[in-house]
PDB file of C-alpha atoms and ligand atoms in Angstrom:
ATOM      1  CA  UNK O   1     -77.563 -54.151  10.388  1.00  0.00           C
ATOM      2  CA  UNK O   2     -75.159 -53.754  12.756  1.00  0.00           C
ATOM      3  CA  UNK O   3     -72.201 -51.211  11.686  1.00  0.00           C
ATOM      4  CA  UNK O   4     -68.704 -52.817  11.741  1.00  0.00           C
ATOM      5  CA  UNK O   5     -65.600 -51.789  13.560  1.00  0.00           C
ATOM      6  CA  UNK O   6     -62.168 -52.293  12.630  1.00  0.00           C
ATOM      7  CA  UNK O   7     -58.946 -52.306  15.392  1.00  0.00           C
ATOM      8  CA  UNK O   8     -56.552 -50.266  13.595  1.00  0.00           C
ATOM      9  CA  UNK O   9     -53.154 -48.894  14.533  1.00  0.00           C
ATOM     10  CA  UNK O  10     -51.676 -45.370  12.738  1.00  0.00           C
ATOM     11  CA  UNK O  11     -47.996 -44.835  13.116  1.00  0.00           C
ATOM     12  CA  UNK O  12     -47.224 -41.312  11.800  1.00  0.00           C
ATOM     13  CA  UNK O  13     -43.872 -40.129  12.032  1.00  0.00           C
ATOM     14  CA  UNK O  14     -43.949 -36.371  12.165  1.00  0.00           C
ATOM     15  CA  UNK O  15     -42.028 -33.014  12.937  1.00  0.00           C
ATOM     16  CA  UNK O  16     -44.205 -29.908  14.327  1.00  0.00           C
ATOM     17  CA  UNK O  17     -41.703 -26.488  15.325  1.00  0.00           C
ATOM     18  CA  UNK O  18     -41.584 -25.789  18.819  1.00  0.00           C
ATOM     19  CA  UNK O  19     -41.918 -22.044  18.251  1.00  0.00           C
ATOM     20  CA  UNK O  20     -39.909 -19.683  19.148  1.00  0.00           C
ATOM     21  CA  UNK O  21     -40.468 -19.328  23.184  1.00  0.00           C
ATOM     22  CA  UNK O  22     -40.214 -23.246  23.092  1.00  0.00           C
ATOM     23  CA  UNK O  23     -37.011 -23.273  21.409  1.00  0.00           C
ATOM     24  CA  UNK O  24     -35.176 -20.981  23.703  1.00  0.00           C
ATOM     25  CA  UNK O  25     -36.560 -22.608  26.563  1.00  0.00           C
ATOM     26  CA  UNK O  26     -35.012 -25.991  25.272  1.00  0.00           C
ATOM     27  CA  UNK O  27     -31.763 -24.319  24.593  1.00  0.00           C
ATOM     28  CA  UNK O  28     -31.640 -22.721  28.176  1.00  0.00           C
ATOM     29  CA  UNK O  29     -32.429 -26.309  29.131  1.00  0.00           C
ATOM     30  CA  UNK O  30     -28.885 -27.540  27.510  1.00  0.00           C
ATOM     31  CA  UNK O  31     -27.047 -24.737  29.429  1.00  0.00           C
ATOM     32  CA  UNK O  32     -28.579 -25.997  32.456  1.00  0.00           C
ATOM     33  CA  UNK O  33     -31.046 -23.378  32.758  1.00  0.00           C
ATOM     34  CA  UNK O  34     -34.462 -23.139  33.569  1.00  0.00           C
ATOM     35  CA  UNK O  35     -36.243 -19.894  31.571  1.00  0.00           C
ATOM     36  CA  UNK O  36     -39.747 -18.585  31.663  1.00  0.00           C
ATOM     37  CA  UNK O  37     -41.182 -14.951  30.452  1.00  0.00           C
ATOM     38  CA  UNK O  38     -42.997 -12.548  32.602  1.00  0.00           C
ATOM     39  CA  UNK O  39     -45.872 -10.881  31.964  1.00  0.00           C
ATOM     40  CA  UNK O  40     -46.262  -7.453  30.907  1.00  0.00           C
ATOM     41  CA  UNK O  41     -49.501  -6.556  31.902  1.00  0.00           C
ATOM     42  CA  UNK O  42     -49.786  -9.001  35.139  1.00  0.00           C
ATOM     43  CA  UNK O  43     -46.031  -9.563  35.981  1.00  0.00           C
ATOM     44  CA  UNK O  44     -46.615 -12.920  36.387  1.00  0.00           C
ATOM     45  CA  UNK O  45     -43.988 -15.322  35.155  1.00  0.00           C
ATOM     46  CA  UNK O  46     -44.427 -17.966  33.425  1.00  0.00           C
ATOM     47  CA  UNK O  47     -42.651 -21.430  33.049  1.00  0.00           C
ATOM     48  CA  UNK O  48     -42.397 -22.910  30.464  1.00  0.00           C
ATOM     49  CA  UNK O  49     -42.744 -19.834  28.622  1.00  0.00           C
ATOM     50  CA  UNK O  50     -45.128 -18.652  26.009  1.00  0.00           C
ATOM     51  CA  UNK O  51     -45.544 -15.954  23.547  1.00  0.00           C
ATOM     52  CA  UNK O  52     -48.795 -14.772  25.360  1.00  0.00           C
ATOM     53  CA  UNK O  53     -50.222 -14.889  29.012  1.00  0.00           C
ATOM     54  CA  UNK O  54     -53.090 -17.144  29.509  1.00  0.00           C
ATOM     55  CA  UNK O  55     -55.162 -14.641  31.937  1.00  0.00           C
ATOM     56  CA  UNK O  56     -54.660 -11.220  30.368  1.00  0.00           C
ATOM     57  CA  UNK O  57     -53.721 -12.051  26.631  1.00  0.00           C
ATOM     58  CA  UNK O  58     -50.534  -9.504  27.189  1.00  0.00           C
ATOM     59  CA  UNK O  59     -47.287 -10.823  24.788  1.00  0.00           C
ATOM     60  CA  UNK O  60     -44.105 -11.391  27.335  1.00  0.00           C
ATOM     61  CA  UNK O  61     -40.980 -10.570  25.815  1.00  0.00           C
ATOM     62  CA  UNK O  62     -38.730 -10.173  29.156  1.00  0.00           C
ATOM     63  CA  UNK O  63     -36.839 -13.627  29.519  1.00  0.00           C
ATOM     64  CA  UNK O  64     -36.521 -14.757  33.079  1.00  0.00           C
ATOM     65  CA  UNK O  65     -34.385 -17.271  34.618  1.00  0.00           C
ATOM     66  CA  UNK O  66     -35.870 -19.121  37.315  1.00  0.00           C
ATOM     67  CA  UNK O  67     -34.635 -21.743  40.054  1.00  0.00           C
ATOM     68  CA  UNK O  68     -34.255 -25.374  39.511  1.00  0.00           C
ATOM     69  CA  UNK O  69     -35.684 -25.711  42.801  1.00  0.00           C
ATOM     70  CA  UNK O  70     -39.730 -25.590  43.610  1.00  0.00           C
ATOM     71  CA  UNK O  71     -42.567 -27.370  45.133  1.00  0.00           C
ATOM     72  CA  UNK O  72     -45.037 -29.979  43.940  1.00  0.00           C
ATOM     73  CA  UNK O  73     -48.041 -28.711  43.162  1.00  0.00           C
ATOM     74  CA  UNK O  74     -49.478 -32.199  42.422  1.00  0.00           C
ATOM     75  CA  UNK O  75     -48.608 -35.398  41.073  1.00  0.00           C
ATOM     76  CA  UNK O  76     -49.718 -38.852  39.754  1.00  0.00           C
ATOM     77  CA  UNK O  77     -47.865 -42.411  39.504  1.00  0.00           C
ATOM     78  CA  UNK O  78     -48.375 -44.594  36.029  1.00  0.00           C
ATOM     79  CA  UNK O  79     -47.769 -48.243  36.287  1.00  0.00           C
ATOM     80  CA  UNK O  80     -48.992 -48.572  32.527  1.00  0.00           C
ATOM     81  CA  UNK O  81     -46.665 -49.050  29.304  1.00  0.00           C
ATOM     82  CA  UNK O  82     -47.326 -45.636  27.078  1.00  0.00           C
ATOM     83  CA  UNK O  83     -45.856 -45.287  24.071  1.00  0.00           C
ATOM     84  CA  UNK O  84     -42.917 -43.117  24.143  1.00  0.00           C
ATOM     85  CA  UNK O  85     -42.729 -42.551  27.849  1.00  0.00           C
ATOM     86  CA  UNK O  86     -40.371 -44.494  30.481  1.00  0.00           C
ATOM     87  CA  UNK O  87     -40.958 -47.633  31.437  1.00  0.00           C
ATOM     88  CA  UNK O  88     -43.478 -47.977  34.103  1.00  0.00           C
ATOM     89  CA  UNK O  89     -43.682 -47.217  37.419  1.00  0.00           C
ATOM     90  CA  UNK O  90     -42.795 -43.499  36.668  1.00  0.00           C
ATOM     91  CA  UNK O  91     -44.386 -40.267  38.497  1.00  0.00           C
ATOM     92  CA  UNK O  92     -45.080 -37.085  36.509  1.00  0.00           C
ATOM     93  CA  UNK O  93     -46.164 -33.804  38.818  1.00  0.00           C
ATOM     94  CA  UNK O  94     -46.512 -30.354  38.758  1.00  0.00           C
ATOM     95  CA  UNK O  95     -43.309 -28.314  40.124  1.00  0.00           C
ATOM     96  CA  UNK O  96     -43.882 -24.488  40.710  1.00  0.00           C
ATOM     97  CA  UNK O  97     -40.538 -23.080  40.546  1.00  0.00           C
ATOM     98  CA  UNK O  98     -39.282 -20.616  42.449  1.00  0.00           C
ATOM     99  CA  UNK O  99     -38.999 -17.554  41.081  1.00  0.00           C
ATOM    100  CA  UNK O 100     -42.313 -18.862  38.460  1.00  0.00           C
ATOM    101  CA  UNK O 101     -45.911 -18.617  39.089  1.00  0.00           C
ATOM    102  CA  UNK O 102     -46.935 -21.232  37.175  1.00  0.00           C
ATOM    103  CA  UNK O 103     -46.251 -25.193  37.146  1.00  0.00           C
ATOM    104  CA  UNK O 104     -44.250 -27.171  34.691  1.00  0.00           C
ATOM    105  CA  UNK O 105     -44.990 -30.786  34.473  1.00  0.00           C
ATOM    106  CA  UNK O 106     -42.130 -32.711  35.289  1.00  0.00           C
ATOM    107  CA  UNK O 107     -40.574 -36.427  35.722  1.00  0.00           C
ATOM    108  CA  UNK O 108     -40.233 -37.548  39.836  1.00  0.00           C
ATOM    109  CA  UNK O 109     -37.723 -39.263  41.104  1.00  0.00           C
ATOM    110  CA  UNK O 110     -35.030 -40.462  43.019  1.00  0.00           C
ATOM    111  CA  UNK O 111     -37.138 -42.660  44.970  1.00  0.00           C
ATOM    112  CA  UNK O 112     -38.706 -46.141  44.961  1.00  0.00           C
ATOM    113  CA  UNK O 113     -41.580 -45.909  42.823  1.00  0.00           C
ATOM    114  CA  UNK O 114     -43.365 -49.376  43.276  1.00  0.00           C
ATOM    115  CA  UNK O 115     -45.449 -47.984  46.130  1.00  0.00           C
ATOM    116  CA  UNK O 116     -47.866 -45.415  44.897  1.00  0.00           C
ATOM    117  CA  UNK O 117     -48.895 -44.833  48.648  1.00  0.00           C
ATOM    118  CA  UNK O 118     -45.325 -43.535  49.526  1.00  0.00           C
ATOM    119  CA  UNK O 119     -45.020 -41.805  46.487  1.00  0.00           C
ATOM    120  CA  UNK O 120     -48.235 -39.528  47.642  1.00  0.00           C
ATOM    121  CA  UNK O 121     -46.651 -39.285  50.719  1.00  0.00           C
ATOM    122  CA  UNK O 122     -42.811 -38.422  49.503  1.00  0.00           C
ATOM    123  CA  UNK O 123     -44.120 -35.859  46.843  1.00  0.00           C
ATOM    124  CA  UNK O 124     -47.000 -34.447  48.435  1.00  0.00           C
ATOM    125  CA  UNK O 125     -48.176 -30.760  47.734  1.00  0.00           C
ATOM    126  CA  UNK O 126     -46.009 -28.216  49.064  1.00  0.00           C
ATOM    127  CA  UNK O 127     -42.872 -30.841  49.037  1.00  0.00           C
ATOM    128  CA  UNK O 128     -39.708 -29.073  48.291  1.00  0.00           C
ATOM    129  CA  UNK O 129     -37.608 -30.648  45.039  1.00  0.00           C
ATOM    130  CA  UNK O 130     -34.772 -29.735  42.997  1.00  0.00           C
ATOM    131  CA  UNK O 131     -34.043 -30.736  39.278  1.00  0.00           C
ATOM    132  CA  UNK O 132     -31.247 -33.533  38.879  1.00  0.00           C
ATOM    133  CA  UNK O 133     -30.036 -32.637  35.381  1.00  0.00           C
ATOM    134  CA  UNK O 134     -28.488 -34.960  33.167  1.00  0.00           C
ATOM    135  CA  UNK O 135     -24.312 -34.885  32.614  1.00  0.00           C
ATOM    136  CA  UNK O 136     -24.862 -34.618  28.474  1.00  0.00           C
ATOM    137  CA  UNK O 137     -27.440 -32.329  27.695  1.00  0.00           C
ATOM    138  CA  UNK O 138     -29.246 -31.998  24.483  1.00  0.00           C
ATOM    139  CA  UNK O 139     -31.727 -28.915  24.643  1.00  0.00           C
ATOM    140  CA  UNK O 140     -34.977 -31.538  25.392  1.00  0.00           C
ATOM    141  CA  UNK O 141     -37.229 -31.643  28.434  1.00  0.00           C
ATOM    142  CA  UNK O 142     -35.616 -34.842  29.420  1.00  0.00           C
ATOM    143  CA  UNK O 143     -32.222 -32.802  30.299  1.00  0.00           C
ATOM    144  CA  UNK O 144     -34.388 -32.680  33.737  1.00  0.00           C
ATOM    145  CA  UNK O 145     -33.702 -36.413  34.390  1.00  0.00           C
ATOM    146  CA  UNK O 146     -36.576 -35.672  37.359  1.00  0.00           C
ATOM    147  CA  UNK O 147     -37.003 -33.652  40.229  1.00  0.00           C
ATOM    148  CA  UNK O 148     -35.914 -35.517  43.939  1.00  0.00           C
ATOM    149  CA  UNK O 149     -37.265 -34.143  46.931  1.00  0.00           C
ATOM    150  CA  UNK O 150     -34.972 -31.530  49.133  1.00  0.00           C
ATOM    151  CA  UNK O 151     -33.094 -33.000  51.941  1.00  0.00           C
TER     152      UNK O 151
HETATM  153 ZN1  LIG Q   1     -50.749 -11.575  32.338  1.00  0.00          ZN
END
């Protein structure tokens, strides 16, 4: 007997807390800041921030500010409908900030998208971009409309 399978479709609505290194990350977002925590053990700063460091295990506690400005670390192009994400074609990439030394996934932009070869080319690792921030801010990721490369 062959076991049957059924196409189903959950829709959950659902609230989880950010925590608190989240939430004052989201807030510096609204003020048009960018903050991450360093280290105490490694000095390394992180971005976005989190209670503990990754490598050593250390707690941060020192809040950092850190540039808007940074280079791609690495990046991909999505010409597929997800839910909850922008309409497609959209690129997502890595941006290590100055002033971080880790990357922050991010929205790229500020350039035609339809050509995934020029994308690669336009972002590629090492490319210099800076944050365009939206006018009304509301303490989300998305207050980073994307990053455009540096002229
Ligand atoms: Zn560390």
């Amino acid at each position: 007997m062959e076991v049957k399978e059924f196409e189903v479709w959950w829709k959950i609505p659902f609230k989880h807390s950010a925590g608190l290194h989240a939430t004052k990350f989201f807030e510096g977002l609204k003020d048009g800041k960018i903050l991450g925590v360093r280290c105490e053990r490694c000095g390394r700063v992180l971005v976005p921030p989190r209670a503990f460091c990754e490598r050593c295990h250390a707690e941060t506690s020192e809040w950092v500010e850190v540039s808007d400005e940074g280079v791609i670390e690495t990046l991909t192009v999505t010409y597929m409908k997800f839910t909850g994400l922008p309409d497609p074609p959209y690129a997502v990439g890595v941006v290590k900030l100055d002033g971080a030394d880790t990357g922050m996934l991010c929205f790229l932009g500020g350039i035609d998208l339809s050509d995934w070869r020029k994308v690669h080319e336009t972002f590629k690792p090492g490319t210099r971009v800076k944050a365009v921030w939206r006018e009304k801010r509301e303490g989300k990721i998305t207050d980073i409309e994307y990053f455009r490369p540096v002229q």
